[in-house]
Short mmCIF file of C-alpha atoms and ligand atoms in Angstrom, two decimals:
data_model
loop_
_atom_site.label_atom_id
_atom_site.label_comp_id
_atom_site.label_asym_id
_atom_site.label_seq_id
_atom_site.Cartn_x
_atom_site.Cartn_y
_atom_site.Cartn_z
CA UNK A 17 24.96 15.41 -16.17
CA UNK A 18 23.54 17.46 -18.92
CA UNK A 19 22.41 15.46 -22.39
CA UNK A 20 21.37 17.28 -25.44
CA UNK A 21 19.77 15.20 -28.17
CA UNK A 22 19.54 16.59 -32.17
CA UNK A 23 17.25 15.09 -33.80
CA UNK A 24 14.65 14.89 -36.67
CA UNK A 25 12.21 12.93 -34.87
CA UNK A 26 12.30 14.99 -30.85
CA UNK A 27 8.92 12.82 -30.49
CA UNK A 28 11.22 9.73 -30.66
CA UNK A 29 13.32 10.45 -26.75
CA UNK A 30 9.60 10.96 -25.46
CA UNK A 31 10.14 7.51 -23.35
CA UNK A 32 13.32 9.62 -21.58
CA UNK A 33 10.58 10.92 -19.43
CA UNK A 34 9.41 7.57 -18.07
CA UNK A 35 10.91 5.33 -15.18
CA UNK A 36 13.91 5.61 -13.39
CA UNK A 37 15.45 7.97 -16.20
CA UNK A 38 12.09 10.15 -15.99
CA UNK A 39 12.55 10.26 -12.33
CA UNK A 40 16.35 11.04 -12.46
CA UNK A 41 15.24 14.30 -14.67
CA UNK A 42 13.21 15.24 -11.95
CA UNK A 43 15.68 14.67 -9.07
CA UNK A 44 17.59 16.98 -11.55
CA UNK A 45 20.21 14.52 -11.94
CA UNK A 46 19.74 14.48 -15.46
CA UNK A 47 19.77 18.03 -17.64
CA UNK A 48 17.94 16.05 -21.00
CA UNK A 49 17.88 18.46 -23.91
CA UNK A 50 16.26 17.39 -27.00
CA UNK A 51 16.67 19.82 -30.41
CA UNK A 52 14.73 19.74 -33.47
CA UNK A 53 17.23 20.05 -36.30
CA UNK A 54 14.45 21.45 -38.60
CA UNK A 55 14.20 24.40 -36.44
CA UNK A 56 17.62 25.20 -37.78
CA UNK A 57 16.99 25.24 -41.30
CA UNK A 58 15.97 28.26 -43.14
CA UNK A 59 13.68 27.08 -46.20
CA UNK A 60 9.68 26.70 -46.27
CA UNK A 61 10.48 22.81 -46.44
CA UNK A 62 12.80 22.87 -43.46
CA UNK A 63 15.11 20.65 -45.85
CA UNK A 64 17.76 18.67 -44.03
CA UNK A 65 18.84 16.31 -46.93
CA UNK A 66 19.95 16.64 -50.30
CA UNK A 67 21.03 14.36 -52.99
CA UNK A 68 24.88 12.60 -52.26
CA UNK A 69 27.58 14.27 -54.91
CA UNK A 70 29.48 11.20 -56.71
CA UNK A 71 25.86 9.90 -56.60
CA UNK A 72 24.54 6.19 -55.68
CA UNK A 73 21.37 5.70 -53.42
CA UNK A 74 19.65 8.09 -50.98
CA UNK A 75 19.78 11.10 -49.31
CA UNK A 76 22.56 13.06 -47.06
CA UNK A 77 21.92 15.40 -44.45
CA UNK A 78 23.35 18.66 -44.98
CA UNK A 79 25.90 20.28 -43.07
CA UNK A 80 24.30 23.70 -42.64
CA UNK A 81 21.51 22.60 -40.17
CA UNK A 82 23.94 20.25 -38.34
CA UNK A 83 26.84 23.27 -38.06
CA UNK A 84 23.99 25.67 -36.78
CA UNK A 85 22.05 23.09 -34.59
CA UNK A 86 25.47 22.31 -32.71
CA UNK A 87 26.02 26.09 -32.18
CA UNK A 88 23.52 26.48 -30.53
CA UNK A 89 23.79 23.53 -28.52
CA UNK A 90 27.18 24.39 -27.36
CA UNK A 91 25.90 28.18 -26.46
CA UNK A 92 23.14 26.64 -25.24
CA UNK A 93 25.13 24.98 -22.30
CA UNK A 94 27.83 27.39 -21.81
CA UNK A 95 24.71 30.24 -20.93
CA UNK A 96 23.50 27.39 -18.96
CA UNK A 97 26.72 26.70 -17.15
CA UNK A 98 29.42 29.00 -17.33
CA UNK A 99 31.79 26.42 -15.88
CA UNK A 100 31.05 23.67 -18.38
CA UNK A 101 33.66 22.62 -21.03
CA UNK A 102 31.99 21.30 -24.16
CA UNK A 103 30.40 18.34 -25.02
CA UNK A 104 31.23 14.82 -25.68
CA UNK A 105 29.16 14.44 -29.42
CA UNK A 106 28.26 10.59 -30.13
CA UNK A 107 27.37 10.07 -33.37
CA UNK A 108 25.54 6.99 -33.17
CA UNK A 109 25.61 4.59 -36.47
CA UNK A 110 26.78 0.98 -37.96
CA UNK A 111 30.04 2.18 -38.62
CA UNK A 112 31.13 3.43 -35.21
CA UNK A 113 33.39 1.93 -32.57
CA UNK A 114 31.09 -1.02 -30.29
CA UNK A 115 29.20 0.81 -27.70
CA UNK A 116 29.99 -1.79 -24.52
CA UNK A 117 29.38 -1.57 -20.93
CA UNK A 118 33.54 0.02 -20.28
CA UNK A 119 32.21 2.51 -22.57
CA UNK A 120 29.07 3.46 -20.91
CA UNK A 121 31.19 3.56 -17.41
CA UNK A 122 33.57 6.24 -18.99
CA UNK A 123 30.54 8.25 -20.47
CA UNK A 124 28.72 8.30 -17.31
CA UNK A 125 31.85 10.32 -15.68
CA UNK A 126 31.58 12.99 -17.80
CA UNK A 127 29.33 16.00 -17.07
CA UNK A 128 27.89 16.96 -20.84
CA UNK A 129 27.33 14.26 -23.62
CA UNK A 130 25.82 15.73 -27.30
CA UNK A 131 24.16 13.15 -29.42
CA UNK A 132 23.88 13.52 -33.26
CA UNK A 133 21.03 11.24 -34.72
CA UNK A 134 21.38 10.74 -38.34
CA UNK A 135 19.18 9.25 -40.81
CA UNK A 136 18.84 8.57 -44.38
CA UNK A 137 22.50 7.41 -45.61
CA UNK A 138 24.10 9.62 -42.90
CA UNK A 139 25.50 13.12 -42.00
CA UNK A 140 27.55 14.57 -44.65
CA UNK A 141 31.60 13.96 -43.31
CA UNK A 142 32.28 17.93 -43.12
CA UNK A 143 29.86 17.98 -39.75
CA UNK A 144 32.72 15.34 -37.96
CA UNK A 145 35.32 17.56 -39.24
CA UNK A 146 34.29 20.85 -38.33
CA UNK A 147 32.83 19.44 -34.68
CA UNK A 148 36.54 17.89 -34.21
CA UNK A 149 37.74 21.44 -34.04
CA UNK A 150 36.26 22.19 -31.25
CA UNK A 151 34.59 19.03 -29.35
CA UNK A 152 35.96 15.33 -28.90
CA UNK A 153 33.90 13.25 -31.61
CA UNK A 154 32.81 9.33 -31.74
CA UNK A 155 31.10 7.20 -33.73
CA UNK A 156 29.02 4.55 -31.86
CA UNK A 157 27.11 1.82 -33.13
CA UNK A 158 24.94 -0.48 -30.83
CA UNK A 159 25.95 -3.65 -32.71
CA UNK A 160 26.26 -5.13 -36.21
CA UNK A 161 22.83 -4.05 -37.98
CA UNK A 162 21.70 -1.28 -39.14
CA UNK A 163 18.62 0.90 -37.71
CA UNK A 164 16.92 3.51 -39.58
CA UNK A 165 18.12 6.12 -37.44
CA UNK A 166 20.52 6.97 -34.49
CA UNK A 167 17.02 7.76 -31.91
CA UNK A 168 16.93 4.54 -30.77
CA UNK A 169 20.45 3.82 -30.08
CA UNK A 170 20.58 7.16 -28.23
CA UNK A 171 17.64 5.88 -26.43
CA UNK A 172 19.72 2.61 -25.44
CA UNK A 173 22.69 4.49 -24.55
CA UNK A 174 20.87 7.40 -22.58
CA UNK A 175 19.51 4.62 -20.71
CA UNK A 176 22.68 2.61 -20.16
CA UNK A 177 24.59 5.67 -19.09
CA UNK A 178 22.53 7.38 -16.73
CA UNK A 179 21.65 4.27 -14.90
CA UNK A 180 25.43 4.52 -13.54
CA UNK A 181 25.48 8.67 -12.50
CA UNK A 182 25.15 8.14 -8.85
CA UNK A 183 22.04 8.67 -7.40
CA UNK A 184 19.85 7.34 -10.58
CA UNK A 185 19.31 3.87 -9.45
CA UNK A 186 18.44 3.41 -5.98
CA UNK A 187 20.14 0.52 -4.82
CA UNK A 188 23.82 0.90 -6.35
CA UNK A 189 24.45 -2.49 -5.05
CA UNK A 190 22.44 -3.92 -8.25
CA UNK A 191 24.73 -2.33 -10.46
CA UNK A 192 27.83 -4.50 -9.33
CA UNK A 193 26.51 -8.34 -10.15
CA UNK A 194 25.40 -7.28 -13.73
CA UNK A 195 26.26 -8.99 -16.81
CA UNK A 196 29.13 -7.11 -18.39
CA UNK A 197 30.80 -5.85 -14.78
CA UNK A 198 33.04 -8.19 -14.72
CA UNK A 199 33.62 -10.11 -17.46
CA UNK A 200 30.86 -12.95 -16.84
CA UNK A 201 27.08 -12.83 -17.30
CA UNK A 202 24.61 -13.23 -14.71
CA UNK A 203 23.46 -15.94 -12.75
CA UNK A 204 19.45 -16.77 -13.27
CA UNK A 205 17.26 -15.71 -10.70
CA UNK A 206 13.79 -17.29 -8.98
CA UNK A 207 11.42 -15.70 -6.49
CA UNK A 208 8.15 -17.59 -5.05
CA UNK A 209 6.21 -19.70 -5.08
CA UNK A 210 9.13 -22.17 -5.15
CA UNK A 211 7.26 -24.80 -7.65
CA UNK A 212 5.23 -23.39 -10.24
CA UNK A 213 3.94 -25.71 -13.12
CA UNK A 214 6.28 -28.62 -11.66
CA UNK A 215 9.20 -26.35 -12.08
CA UNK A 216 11.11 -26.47 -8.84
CA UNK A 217 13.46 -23.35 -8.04
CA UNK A 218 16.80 -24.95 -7.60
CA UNK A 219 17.35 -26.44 -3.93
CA UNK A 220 20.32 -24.80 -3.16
CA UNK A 221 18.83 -21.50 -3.12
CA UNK A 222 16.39 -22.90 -0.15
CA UNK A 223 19.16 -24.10 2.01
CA UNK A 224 20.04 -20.75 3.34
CA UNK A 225 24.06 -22.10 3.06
CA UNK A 226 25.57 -18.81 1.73
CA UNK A 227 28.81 -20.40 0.61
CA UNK A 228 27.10 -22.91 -1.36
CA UNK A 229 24.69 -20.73 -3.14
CA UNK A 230 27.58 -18.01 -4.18
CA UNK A 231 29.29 -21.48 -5.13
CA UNK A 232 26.06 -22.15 -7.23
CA UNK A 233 25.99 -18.82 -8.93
CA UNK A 234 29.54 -18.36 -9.67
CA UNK A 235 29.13 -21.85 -11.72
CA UNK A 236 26.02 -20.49 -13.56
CA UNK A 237 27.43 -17.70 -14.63
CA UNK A 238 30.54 -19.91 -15.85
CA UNK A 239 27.86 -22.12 -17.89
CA UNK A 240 25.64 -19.57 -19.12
CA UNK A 241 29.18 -17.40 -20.62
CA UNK A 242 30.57 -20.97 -22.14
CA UNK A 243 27.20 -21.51 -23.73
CA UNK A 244 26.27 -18.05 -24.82
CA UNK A 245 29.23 -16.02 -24.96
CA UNK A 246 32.33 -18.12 -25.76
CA UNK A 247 34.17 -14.71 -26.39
CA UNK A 248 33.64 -13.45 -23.22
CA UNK A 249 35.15 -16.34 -21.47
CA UNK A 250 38.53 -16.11 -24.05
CA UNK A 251 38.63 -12.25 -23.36
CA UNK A 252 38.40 -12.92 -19.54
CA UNK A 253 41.89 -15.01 -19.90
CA UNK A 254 43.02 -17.29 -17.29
CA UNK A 255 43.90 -14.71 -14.59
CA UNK A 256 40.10 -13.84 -14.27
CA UNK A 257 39.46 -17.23 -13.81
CA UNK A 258 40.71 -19.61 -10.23
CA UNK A 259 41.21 -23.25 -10.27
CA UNK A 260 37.93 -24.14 -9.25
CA UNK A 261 36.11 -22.54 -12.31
CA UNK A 262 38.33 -23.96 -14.53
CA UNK A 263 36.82 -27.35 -12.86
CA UNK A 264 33.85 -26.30 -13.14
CA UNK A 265 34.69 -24.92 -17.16
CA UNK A 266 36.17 -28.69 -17.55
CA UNK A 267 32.75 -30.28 -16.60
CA UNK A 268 30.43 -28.64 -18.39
CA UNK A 269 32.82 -28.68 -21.74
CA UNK A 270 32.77 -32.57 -21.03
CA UNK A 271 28.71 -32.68 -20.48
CA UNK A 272 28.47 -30.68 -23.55
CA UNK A 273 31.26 -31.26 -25.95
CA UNK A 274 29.95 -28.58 -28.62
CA UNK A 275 30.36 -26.00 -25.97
CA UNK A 276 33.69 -23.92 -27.81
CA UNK A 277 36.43 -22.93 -26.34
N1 ADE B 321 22.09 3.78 -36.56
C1 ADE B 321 21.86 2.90 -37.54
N2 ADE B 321 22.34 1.70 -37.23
C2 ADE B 321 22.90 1.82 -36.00
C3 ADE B 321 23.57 0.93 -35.12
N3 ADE B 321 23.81 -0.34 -35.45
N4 ADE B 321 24.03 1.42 -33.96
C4 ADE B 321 23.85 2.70 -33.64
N5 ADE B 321 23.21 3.57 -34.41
C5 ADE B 321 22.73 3.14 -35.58
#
């Protein structure tokens, strides 16, 4: 998969080189790019904003670095790749469609994604257009508040996508029990010693009864959804649920009657 970053800030991806994602770079599953926008401006400044027409607050970036940075990126990986399309571009920012697990799935099947980090009060809207000519364009945001810039949600979603290209985390088995697979977050988990500071780990998960702790799990997650995620549970619907969670749903409602629906 090849990833090209624009940015004002390339000192901002520098964590893309550690861990698993660092290590996927240099199994050469990962092509990371990351492009200085101010190398594609033509002033002594290296100016990438300018004052918003209709004023009000802040800055804009201007379209002329963006238009030229993008050429290049799309030249960039054609040279590279004679066979390769064009880009995805996510524009990550507060006003984009939720970035969510399905998403990150769908991402990590395709073989170029281009991100677009803005800052100040944004990119000016003539970038979106002109890119829509010739590229497939979204808008992503990470969640309702607002970051200073799009580097660290590219950093979240660089991170949540590659994980999933095959071959980038070891034991693909781990990817499959995860909060947000399947509608349901995950169980807790407990390794030795099994008291520490009078906390006992649960006695199920001692008794080696693998019926009983999937049993056990299965009825965490169910609590730990109702408690935390009440949406989740009301977007799962009742075919994702069997009679015996909605038992097990019934109980814990009735433990804790503030628990919504
Ligand atoms: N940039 C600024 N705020 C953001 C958010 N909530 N998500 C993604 N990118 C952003």
């Amino acid at each position: 998969m090849r990833l090209d970053v624009i940015t004002i800030f390339p000192d901002y991806l520098a964590p893309l080189d550690l861990s698993l994602i660092g290590k996927a770079r240099r199994d050469r599953l990962i092509d990371l790019h990351v492009h200085d926008l101010r190398d594609f401006t033509h002033d002594r400044h290296r100016t990438v904003d300018d004052t918003p027409y209709g004023g009000g607050a802040g800055m804009v970036m201007r379209p002329e670095p963006w238009g030229e940075a993008l050429d290049h990126v799309l030249a960039a990986g054609a040279a590279d790749d004679a066979s390769a399309a064009v880009p995805h571009l996510l524009v990550p920012g507060p006003s984009g469609v939720p970035f969510t697990q399905a998403m990150a799935r769908r991402l990590a099947l395709e073989p170029w994604l281009a991100f677009a980090c803005g800052r100040y009060e944004g990119i000016d809207e003539r970038v979106y257009d002109e890119a829509r000519r010739h590229l497939p364009v979204t808008s992503v945001s990470l969640g309702d508040y607002v970051l200073n810039g799009g580097e660290v949600a590219v950093l979240a979603m660089v991170e949540a996508i590659a994980r999933l290209v095959p071959g980038v985390v070891g034991n693909a088995e781990s990817l499959v029990e995860e909060s947000h697979e399947d509608g349901l977050l995950e169980y807790p988990v407990y390794t030795k010693p099994a008291e520490w500071r009078g906390h006992p780990v649960p006695e199920v998960l001692l008794s080696g009864h693998h019926g009983k702790v999937a049993r056990w799990r299965r009825d965490e997650r169910l609590r730990r959804t109702a408690e935390r995620r009440p949406d989740m549970l009301a977007a799962l619907g009742e075919d994702g649920l069997d009679a015996a969670d909605h038992e097990v749903l019934r109980r814990f409602r009735a433990e804790r009657p503030a628990v919504a629906d």
